[in-house]
CSV table of C-alpha atoms and ligand atoms in Angstrom, one decimal:
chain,number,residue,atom,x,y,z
J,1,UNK,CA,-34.7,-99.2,-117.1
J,2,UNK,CA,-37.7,-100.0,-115.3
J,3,UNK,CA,-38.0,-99.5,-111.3
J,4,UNK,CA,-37.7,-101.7,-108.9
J,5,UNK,CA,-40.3,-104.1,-108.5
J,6,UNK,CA,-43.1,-102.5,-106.5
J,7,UNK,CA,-41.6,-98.8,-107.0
J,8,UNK,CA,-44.1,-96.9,-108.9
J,9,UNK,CA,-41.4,-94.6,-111.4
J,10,UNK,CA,-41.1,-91.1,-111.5
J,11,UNK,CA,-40.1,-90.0,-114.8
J,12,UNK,CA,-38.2,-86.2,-114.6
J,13,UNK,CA,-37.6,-84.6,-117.1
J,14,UNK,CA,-34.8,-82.0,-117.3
J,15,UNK,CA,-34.3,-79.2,-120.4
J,16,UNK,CA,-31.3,-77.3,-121.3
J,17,UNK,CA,-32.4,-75.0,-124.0
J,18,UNK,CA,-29.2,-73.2,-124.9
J,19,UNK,CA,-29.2,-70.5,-128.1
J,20,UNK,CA,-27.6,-73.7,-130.3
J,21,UNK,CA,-29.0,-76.7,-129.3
J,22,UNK,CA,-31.3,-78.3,-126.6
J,23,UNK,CA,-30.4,-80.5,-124.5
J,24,UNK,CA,-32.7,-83.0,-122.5
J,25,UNK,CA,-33.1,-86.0,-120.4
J,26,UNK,CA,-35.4,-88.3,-119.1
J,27,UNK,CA,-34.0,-89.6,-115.2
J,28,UNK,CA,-36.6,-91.5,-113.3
J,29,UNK,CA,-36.0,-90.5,-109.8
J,30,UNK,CA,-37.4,-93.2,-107.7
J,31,UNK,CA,-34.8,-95.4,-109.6
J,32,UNK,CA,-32.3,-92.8,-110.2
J,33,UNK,CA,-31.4,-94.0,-114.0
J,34,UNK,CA,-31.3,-92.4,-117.2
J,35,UNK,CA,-34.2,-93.3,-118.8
J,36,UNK,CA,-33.6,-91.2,-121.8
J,37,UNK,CA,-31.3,-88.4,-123.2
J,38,UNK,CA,-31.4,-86.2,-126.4
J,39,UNK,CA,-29.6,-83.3,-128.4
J,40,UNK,CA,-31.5,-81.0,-130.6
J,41,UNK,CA,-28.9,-79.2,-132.3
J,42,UNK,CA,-28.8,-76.2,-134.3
J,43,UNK,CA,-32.5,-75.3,-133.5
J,44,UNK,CA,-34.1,-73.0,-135.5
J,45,UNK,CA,-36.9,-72.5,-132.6
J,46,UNK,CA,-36.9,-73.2,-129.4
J,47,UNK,CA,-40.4,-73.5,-129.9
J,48,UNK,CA,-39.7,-76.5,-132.9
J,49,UNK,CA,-37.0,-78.0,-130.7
J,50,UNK,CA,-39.5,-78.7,-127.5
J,51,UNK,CA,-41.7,-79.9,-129.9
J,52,UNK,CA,-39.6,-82.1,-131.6
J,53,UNK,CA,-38.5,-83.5,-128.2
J,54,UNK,CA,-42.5,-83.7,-127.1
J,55,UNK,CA,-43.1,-86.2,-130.2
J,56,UNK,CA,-39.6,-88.1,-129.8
J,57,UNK,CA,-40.5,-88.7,-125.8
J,58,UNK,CA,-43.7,-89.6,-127.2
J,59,UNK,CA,-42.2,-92.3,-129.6
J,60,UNK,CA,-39.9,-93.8,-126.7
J,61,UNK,CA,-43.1,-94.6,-124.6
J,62,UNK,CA,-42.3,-91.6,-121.9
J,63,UNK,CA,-46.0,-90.6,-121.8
J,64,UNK,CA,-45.5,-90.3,-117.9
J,65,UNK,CA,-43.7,-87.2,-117.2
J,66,UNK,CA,-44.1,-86.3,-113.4
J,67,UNK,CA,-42.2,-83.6,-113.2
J,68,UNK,CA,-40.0,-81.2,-115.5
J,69,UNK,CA,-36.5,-79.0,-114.1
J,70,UNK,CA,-35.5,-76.0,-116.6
J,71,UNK,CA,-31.7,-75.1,-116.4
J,72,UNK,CA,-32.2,-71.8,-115.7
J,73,UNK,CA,-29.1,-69.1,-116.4
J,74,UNK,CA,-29.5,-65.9,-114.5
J,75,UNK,CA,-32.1,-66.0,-111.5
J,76,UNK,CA,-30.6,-62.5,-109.7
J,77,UNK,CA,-30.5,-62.1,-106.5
J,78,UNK,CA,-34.1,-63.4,-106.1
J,79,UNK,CA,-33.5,-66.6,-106.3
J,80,UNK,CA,-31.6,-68.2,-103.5
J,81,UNK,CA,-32.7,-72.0,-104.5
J,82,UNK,CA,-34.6,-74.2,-107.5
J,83,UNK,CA,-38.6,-72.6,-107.5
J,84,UNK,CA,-41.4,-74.0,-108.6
J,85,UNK,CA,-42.6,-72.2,-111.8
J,86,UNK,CA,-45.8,-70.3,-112.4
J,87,UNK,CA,-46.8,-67.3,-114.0
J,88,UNK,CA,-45.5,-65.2,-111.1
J,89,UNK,CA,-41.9,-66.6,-111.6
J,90,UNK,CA,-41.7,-66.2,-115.2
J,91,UNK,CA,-42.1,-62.8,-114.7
J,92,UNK,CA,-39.5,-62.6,-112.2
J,93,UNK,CA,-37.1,-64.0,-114.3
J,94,UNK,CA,-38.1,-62.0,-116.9
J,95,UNK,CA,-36.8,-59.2,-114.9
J,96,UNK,CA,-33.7,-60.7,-114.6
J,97,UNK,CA,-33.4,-61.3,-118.2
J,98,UNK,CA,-31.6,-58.0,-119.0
J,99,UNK,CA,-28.3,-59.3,-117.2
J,100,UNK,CA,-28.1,-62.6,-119.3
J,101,UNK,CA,-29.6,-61.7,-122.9
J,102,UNK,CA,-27.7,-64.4,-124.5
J,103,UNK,CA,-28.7,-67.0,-122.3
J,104,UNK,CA,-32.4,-66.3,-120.4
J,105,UNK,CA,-34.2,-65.8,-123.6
J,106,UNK,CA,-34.1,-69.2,-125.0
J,107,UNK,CA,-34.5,-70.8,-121.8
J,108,UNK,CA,-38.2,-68.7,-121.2
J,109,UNK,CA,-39.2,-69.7,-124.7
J,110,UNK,CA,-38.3,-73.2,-123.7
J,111,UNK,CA,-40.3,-72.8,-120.5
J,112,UNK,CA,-43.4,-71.3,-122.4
J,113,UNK,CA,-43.2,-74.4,-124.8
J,114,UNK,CA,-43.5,-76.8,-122.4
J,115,UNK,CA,-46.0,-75.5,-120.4
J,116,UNK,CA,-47.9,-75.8,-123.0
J,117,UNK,CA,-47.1,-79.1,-124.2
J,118,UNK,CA,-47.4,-81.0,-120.3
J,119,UNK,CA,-49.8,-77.9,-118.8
J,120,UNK,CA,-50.6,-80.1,-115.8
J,121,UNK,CA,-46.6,-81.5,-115.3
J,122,UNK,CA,-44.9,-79.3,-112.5
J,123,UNK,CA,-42.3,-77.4,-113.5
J,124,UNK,CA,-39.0,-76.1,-111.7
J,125,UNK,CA,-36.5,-73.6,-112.3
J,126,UNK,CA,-32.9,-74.3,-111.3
J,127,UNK,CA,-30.5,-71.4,-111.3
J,128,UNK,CA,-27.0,-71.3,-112.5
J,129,UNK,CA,-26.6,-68.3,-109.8
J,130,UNK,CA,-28.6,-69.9,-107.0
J,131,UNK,CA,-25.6,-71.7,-105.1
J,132,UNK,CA,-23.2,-68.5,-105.2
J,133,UNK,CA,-26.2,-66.7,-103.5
J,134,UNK,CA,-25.1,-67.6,-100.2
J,135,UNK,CA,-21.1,-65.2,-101.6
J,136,UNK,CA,-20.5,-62.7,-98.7
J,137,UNK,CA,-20.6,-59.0,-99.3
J,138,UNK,CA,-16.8,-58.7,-99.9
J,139,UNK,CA,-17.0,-61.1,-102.8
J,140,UNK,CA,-19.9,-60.3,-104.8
J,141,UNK,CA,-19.9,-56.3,-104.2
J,142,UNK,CA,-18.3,-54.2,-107.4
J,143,UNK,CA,-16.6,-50.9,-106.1
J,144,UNK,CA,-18.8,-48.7,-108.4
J,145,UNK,CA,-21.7,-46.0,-107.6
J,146,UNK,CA,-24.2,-47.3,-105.2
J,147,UNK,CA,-26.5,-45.9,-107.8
J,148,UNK,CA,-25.4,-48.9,-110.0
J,149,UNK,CA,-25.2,-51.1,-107.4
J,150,UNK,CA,-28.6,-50.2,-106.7
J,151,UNK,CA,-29.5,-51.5,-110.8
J,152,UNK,CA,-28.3,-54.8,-109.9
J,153,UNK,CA,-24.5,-54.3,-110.6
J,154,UNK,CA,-22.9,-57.2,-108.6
J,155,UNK,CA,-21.5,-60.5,-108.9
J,156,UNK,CA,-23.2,-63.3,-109.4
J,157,UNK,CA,-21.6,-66.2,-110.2
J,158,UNK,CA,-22.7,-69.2,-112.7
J,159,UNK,CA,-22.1,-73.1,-113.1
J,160,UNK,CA,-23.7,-73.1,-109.6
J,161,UNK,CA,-25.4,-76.3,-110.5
J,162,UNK,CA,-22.3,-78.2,-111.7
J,163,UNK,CA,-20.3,-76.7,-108.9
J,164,UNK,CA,-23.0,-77.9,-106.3
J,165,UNK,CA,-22.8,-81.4,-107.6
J,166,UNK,CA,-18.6,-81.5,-107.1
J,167,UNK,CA,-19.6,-80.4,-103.9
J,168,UNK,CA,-21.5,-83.2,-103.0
J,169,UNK,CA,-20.2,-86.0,-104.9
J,170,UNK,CA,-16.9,-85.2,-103.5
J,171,UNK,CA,-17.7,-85.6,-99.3
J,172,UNK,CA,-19.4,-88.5,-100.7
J,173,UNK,CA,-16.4,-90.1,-101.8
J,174,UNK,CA,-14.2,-89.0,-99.0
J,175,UNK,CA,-17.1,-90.5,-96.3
J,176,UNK,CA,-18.5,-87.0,-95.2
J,177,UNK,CA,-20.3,-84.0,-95.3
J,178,UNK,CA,-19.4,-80.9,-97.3
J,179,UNK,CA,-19.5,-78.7,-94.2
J,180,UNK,CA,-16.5,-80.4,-92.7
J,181,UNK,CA,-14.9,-79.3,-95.9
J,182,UNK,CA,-12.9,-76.5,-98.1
J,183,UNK,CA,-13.4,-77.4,-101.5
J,184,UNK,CA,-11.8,-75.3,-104.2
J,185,UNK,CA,-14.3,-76.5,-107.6
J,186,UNK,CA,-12.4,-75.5,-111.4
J,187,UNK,CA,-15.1,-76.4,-114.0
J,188,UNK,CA,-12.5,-76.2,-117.0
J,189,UNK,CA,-15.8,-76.7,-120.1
J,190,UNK,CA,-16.5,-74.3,-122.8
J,191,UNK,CA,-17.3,-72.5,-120.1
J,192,UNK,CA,-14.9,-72.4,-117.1
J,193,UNK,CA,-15.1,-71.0,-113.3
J,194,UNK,CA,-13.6,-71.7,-110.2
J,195,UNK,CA,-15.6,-71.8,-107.1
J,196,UNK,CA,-14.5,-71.4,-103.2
J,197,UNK,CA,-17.0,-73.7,-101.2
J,198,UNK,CA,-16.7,-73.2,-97.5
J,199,UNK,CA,-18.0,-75.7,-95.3
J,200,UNK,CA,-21.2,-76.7,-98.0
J,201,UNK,CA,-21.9,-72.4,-99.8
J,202,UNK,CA,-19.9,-70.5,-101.6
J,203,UNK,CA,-18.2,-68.2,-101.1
J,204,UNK,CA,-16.6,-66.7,-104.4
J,205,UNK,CA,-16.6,-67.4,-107.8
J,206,UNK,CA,-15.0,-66.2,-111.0
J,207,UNK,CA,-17.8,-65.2,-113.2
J,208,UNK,CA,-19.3,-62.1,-112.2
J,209,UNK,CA,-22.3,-60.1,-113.5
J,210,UNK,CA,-21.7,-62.1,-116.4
J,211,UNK,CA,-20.7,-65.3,-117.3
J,212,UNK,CA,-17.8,-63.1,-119.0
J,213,UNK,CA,-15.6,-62.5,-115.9
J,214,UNK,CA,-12.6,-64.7,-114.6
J,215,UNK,CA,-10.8,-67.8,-116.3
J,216,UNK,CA,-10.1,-67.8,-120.0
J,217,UNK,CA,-12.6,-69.7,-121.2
J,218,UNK,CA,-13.4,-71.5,-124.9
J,219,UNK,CA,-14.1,-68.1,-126.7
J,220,UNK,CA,-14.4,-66.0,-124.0
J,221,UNK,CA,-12.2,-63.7,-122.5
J,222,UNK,CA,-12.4,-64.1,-118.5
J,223,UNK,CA,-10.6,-61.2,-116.9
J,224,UNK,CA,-9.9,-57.7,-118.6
J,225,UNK,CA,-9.0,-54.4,-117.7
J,226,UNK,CA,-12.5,-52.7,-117.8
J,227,UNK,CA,-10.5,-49.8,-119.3
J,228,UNK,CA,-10.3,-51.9,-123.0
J,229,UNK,CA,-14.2,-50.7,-123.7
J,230,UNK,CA,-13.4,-46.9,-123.2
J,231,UNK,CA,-10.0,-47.3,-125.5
J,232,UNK,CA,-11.9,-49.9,-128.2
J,233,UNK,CA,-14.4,-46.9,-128.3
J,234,UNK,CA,-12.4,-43.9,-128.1
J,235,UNK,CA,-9.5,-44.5,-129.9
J,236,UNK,CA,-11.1,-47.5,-132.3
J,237,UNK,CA,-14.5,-46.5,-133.1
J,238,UNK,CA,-15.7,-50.1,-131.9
J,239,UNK,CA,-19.5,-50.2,-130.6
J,240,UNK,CA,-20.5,-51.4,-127.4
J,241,UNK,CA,-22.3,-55.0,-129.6
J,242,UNK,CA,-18.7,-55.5,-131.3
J,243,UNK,CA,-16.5,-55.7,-128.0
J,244,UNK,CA,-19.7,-57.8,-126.7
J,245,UNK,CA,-19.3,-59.9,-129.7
J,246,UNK,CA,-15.4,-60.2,-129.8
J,247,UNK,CA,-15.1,-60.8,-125.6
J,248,UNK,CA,-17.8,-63.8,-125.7
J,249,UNK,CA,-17.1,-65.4,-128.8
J,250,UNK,CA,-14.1,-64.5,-130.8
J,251,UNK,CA,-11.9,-64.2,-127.3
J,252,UNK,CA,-10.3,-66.9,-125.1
J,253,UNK,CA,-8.6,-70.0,-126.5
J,254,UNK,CA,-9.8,-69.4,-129.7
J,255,UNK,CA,-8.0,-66.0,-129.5
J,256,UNK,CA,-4.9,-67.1,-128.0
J,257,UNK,CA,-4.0,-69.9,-130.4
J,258,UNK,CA,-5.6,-68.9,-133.6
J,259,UNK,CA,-6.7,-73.0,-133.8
J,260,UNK,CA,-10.2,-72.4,-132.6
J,261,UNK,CA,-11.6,-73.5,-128.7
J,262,UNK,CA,-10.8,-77.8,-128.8
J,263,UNK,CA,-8.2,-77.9,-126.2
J,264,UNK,CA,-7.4,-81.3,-127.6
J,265,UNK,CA,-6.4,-79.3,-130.9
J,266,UNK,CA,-4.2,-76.5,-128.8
J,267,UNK,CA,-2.4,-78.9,-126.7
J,268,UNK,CA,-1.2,-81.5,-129.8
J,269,UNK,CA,-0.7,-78.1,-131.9
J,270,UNK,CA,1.8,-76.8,-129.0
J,271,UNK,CA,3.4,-80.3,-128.2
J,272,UNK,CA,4.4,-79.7,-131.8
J,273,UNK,CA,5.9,-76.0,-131.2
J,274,UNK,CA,3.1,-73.9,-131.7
J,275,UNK,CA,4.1,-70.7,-130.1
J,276,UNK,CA,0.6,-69.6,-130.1
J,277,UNK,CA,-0.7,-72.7,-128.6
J,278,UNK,CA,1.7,-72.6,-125.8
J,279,UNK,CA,0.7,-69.7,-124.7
J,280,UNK,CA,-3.3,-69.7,-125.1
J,281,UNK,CA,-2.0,-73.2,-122.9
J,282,UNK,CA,0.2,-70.8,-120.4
J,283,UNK,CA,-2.1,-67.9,-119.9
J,284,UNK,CA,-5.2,-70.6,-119.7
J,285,UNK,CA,-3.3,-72.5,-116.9
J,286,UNK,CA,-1.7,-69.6,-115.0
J,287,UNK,CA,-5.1,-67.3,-114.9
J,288,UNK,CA,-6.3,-70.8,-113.0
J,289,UNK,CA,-3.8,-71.7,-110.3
J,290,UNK,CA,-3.9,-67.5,-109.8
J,291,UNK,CA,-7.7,-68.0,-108.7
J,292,UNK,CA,-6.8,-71.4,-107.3
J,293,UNK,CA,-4.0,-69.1,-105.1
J,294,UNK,CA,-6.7,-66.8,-104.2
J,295,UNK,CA,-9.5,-69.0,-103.0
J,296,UNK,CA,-7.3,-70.1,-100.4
J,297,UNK,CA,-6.8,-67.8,-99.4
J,298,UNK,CA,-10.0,-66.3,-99.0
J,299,UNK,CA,-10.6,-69.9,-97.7
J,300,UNK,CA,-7.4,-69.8,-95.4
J,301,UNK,CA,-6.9,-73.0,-96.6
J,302,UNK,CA,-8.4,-75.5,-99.0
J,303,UNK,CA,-8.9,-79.0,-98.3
J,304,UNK,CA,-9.7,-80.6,-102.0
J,305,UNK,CA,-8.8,-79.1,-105.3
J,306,UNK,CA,-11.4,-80.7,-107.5
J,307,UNK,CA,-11.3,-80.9,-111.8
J,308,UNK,CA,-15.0,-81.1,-113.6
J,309,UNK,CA,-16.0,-80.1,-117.2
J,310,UNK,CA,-14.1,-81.9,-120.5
J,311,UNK,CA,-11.2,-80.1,-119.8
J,312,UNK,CA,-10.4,-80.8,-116.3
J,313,UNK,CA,-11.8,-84.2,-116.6
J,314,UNK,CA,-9.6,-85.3,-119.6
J,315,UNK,CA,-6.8,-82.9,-120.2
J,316,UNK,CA,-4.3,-84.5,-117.4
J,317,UNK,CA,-1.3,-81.6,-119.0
J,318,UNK,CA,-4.0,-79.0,-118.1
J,319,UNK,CA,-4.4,-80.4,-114.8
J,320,UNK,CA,-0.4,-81.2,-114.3
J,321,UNK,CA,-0.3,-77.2,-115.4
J,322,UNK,CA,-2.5,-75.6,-113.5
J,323,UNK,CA,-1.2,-77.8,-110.2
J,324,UNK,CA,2.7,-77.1,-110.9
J,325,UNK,CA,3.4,-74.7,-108.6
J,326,UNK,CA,1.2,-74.8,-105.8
J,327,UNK,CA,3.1,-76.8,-103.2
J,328,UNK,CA,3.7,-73.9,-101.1
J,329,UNK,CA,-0.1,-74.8,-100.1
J,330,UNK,CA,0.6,-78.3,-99.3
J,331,UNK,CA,-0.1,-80.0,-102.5
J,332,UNK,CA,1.8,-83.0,-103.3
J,333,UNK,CA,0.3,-83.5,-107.0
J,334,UNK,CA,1.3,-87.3,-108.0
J,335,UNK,CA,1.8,-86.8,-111.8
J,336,UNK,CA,1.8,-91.1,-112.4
J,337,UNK,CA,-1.6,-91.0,-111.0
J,338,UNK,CA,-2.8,-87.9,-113.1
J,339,UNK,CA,-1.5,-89.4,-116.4
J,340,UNK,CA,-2.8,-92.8,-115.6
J,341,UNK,CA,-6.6,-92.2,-114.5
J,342,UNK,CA,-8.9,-93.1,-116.8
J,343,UNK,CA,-12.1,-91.2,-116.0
J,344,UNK,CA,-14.9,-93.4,-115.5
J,345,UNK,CA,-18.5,-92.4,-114.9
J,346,UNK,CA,-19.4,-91.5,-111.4
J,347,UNK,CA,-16.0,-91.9,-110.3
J,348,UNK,CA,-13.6,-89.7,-108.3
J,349,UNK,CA,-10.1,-90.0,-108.6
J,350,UNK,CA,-7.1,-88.8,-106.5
J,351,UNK,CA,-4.5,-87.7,-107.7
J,352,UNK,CA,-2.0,-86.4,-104.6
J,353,UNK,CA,0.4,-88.6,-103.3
J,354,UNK,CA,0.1,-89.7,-99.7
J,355,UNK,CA,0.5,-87.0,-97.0
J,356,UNK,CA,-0.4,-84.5,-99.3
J,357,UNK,CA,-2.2,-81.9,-97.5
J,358,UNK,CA,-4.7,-81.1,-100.1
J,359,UNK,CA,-6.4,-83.6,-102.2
J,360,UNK,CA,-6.7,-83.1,-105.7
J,361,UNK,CA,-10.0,-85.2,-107.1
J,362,UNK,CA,-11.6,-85.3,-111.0
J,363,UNK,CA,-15.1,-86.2,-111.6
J,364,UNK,CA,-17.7,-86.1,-114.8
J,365,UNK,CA,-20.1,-83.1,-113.4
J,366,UNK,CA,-23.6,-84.1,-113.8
J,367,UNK,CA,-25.8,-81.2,-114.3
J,368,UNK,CA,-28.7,-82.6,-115.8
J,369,UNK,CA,-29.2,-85.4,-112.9
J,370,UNK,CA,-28.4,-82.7,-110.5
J,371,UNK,CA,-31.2,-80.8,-112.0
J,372,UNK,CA,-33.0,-83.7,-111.5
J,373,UNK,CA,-32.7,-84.1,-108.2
J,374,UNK,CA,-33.4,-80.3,-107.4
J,375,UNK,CA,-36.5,-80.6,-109.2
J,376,UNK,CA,-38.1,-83.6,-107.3
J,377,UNK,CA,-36.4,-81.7,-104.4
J,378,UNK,CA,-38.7,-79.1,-104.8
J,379,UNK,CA,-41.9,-80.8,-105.9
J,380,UNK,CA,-41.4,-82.4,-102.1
J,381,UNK,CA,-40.7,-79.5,-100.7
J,382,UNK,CA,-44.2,-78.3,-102.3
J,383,UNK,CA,-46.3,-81.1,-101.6
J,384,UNK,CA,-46.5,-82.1,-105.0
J,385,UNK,CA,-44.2,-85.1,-105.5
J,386,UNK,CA,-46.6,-88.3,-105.8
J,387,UNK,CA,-43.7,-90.9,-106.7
F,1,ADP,P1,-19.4,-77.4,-122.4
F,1,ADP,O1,-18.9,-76.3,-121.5
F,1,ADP,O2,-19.8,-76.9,-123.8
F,1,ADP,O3,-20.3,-78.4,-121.8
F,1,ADP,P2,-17.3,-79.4,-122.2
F,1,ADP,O4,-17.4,-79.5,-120.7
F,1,ADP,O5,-17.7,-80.6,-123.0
F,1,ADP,O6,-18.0,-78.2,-122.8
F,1,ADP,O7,-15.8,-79.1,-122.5
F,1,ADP,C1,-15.3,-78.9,-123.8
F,1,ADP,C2,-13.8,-78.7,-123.8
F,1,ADP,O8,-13.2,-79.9,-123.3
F,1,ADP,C3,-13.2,-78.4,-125.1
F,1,ADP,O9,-12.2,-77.4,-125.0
F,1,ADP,C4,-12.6,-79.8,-125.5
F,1,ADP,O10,-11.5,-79.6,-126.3
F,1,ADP,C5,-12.1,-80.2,-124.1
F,1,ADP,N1,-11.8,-81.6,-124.0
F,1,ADP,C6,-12.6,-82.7,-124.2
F,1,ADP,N2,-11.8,-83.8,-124.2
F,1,ADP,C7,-10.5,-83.5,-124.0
F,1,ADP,C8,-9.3,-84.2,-124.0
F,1,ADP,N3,-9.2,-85.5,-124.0
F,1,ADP,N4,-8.2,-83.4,-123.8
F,1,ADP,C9,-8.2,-82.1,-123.7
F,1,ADP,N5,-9.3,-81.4,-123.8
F,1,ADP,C10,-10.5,-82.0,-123.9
């Protein structure tokens, strides 16, 4: 969609390289629409797969790229916002690389790649860890050697962009600003993590070092006893790759049910009797309202409870779950709402009954226009933006 008369557009365009596919999208900023949105899957290169998207862009007519955002994964503890990239960051995140070699790789090789394809486009980075920079001591410290403290052992925190979004989009709906808020942010994806937001930062987060750590995700594991590695070793032969391996991708729902990660496939599997399904559902829903529980009270109270990512935006059982229970903190959860929303984009439902004392609210996160945004953000911020 073209800008408005007289608004000269300014085409951003946002890359998700992931190890499996690419994702990217075209949002014109001065407009704020989607001008154009692709999925590269199963790439064989990173390298092929910007290309690829270079010549498609090329074929729709978006010759004008102003400005290009890079979903970034891991940014350490360097990075406390979205940066512009140059040589000097790359290397930086290099650095960082070794605490997300699943994820950073492909996202540098993506950066490389487009650099060369738009040389003279500015580029920014936008960290999944950036927003849980801002985590107090208490939350982010591990109780190990200072020695490995010292190597970067700490919390980290991801989903940082999706998390920022709920943030904002929901003081937006409710007429106000996030710092007159305690929002308590479950992205239930693939990928899940809860996030306490205190009056606009966060404060905790369920993923840790590693996007490993916390709720039981698609195919990972969340929450173990660090004791399993020594026994898996010891007293199984197992080497450090396998756990890796079994913990990130043979783990979680998968695990539990035996059905693979679709919740959609668990939940109609256990509505039939499923033993296994019911309880990949049970421990999947309780591990939530436990960190749910403990955000408040880190919080000392919570104001919204809000639902993001395909599971918390369409699983209204998950939801009813994970709530049931947690009216000792004031919730009134209105189940006829929670079974009747029909998820629109853009919008925010509510889902407690009136003079509940916390709200509950579902949204579609939007992490690729949020990326979008950071990105011209920053170009401004630099004295680069020209739209
Ligand atoms: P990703 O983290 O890969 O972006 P999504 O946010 O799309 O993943 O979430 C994927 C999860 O959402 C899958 O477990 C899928 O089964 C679940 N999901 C999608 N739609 C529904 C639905 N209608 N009911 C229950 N679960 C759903």
């Amino acid at each position: 969609m073209p800008s408005p008369r007289g608004v000269k557009s300014h085409p951003c365009l946002v890359i998700n390289a992931g190890s499996s596919s690419v994702k990217c999208s075209v949002f014109d900023l001065a407009s704020d629409t989607l001008l154009f949105k692709d999925e590269i899957e199963r790439v064989d290169s990173i390298e092929g797969a910007i290309g690829l998207i270079a010549e498609r862009l090329y074929q729709a007519g978006h010759t004008d790229i102003k400005a290009i955002g890079h979903r970034v994964a891991h940014g350490g503890e360097y990075f406390r916002d979205a940066a512009l990239i140059d040589d000097a960051l790359v290397k930086i995140i290099e650095e960082y690389t070794p605490l997300a070699p699943l994820h950073n790789p492909p996202i540098l090789a993506g950066i490389a790649m487009t650099r060369q394809h738009w040389p003279d486009v500015p580029q920014v980075a936008v960290f999944d860890t950036a927003f849980h920079q801002t985590m107090p001591p208490c939350a982010a410290t591990y109780a190990v050697p200072e020695a490995w403290r010292e190597m970067g052992l700490r919390r980290y925190g991801f989903h940082g962009t999706s998390h920022k979004y709920v943030m904002l989009r929901v003081a937006q709906e409710l007429n106000t600003t996030p710092v007159q808020l305690r929002i308590i942010s479950c992205h239930l994806g693939n990928g899940a993590s809860v996030c306490a937001i205190e009056r606009g930062v966060s404060v905790d987060t369920s993923m840790g070092m590693t996007a490993l750590e916390g709720l039981v995700m698609g195919t990972r594991s969340g929450d173990v006893d660090p004791g399993i590695f020594a026994y898996l070793k010891r007293a199984l032969g197992f080497s450090v790759e396998q756990i890796e391996d079994v913990l990130y991708k043979k783990s979680g729902l998968a695990a539990l049910s035996g059905l693979g990660n679709d919740m959609r496939d668990i939940e109609k599997q256990a509505a039939e009797g499923n033993a296994k399904a019911q309880l990949a559902i049970e421990v999947y829903a309780y591990r939530a309202r436990k960190y749910i529980g403990a955000y408040a009270a880190a919080m000392g109270g919570c104001d919204v409870l809000a639902f993001t990512g395909g599971i918390g935006e369409n699983s209204a059982t998950m939801r009813s779950r994970i709530c049931d229970g947690l009216e000792f903190m004031g919730l009134d959860f209105d189940e006829e709402k929670n079974r009747q929303i029909k998820l629109e984009e853009f919008e925010v439902p509510q889902l407690q009954r009136p003079g509940s004392r916390i709200r509950v609210m579902v949204t579609q996160t939007r992490e690729q226009w949020m990326i979008a945004q950071e990105t011209g953000r920053i170009c401004k911020r630099e004295g680069i933006d020209d739209g």
